[in-house]
C-alpha angles and dihedrals in degrees: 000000000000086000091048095057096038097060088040090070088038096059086044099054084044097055093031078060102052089044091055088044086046091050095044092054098046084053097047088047093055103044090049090051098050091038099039115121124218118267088234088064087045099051093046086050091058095039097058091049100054089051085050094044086048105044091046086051096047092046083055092057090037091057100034114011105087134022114212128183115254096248125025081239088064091040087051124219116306111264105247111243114250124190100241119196101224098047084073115106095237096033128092126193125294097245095192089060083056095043081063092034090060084046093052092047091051095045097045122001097044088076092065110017135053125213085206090169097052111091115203092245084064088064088060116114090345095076114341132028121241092261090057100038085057090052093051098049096047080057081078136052127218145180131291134211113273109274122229085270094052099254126135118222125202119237141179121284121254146200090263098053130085130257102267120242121237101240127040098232141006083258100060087042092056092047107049083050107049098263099315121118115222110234122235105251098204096100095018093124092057098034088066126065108239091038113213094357088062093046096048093045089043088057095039092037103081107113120214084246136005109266111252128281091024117131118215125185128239112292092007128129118212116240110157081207095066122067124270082008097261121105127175092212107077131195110324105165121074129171109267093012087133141028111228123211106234086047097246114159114271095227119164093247092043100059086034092057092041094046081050097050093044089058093048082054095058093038092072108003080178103069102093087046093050096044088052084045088048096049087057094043088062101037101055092037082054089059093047093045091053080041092051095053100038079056109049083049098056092040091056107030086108099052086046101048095045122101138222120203117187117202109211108234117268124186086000096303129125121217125193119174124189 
């Protein structure tokens, strides 16, 4: 008897439950079907957002995306696009180009231009070997520490040292260059928009004379890749201007291309490292990727394949089969 009553108010409940979810959905049924709207009006509707979305989204950009100079001759001329090898994803650099591209700084640029942020032992393995990079630092002579008595001794340069500016301070530099200052070359590359192929047009670029018509000021020098056209550093790079080592001819382009591709190079030491890094990375997050889904599968094969069937009620009972 207690059973009895006990699955009575139970059977009720169940089938009071199906008649209200029958109810609620007669009633949904019929007030989506008198307050629906045509698709025609929906699709307008959508239709006119996005163009909205869209315009007020291109006049912002308009206004504020980009910053242009006032005349294309204030802009300069856009750098042409070169293929250069170590901007492949499975190239390094060429480091006998840096190797030439150090000698060409040296040779040429360091008159003028520091690399304030290169250290000696970055030259290790890249472009010199220790021996060489040694050599090279004891060729300067830095700073000490204070003595007891205050003075400050000079001493031989050393691996751990930079590479040392040519002039002591940005007043010196200006004026040993007519009131331009000489930029550090360390982060040039990325400094410049367009990278290496601005570097390598800005040193090929010098014409014999300035086109007619073009207007440089006193002491520049015209160059359409620099902007406003008027550069204080004139042409640097001549055929022959240096002797390679590995006696490769000492064409314009080519010193220009190797001094490119050396401050690329320090620019970002790093890349050859990053891109191997970045090679394993791939490589063992490929294989646990293939094990993680080799794994979910097989964890929840049984959960997937298994089937559910559901009975209708019928006299007030409720079926389910597995």
């Amino acid at each position: 008897m207690l059973a009895r009553s006990c699955v009575r108010p139970m059977r009720a409940f169940a089938s009071a439950r199906n008649g209200a979810v029958q109810i609620t959905k007669r009633a949904a049924s019929s007030s989506s079907g008198s307050t629906a709207e045509s698709p025609l009006r929906l699709n307008i509707a959508a239709a006119a957002a996005t163009a909205v979305a869209a315009g007020s989204v291109g006049w912002y950009y308009h206004l504020y995306g980009n910053s242009h100079a006032m005349t294309p001759a204030e802009e300069g001329l856009h750098p042409t696009k070169y293929p250069w090898v170590h901007n492949q994803w499975f190239k390094t650099f060429d480091h006998q180009a840096l190797r030439r591209g150090f000698q060409v700084y040296r040779e040429v640029c360091a008159s003028c231009h520091s690399l304030s942020r290169v250290p000696y032992r970055s030259l290790v393995g890249s472009i010199l070997t220790v021996d060489e990079a040694k050599a090279l630092a004891e060729e300067n002579e830095y700073d000490t520490e204070p003595n007891d008595q205050g003075e400050i001794e000079k001493r031989p340069g050393k691996l751990s040292d930079y590479l040392p500016s040519p002039y002591p301070n940005d007043e010196a530099a200006r004026f040993a260059n007519n009131g331009a200052l000489p930029p550090d070359l360390s982060l040039m590359v990325k400094a410049r928009h367009g990278g290496c192929d601005y570097i390598f047009n800005l040193l090929t670029g010098y014409p014999d004379e300035p086109p007619a018509g073009a207007q440089v000021g006193a002491g520049l020098n015209f160059n359409p890749y620099f902007p406003g056209t008027g550069i204080a550093m004139a042409r640097v790079l001549y055929d022959g201007l240096v002797e390679y080592e590995d006696e490769t001819p000492a064409t314009t382009s080519q010193m220009a291309k190797d001094v490119t591709e050396f401050l690329n190079w320090a620019a970002e030491p790093e890349m050859d490292d990053r891109k191997r890094m970045g090679m394993k990375v791939l490589a063992i997050t490929s294989v646990l990727f293939a094990m993680s889904v080799w794994v979910k599968r097989y964890k929840w094969a049984w959960l997937k394949s298994r089937k559910i069937v559901y009975d209708p009620p019928k006299e007030g009972k409720t079926n389910i089969r597995r």
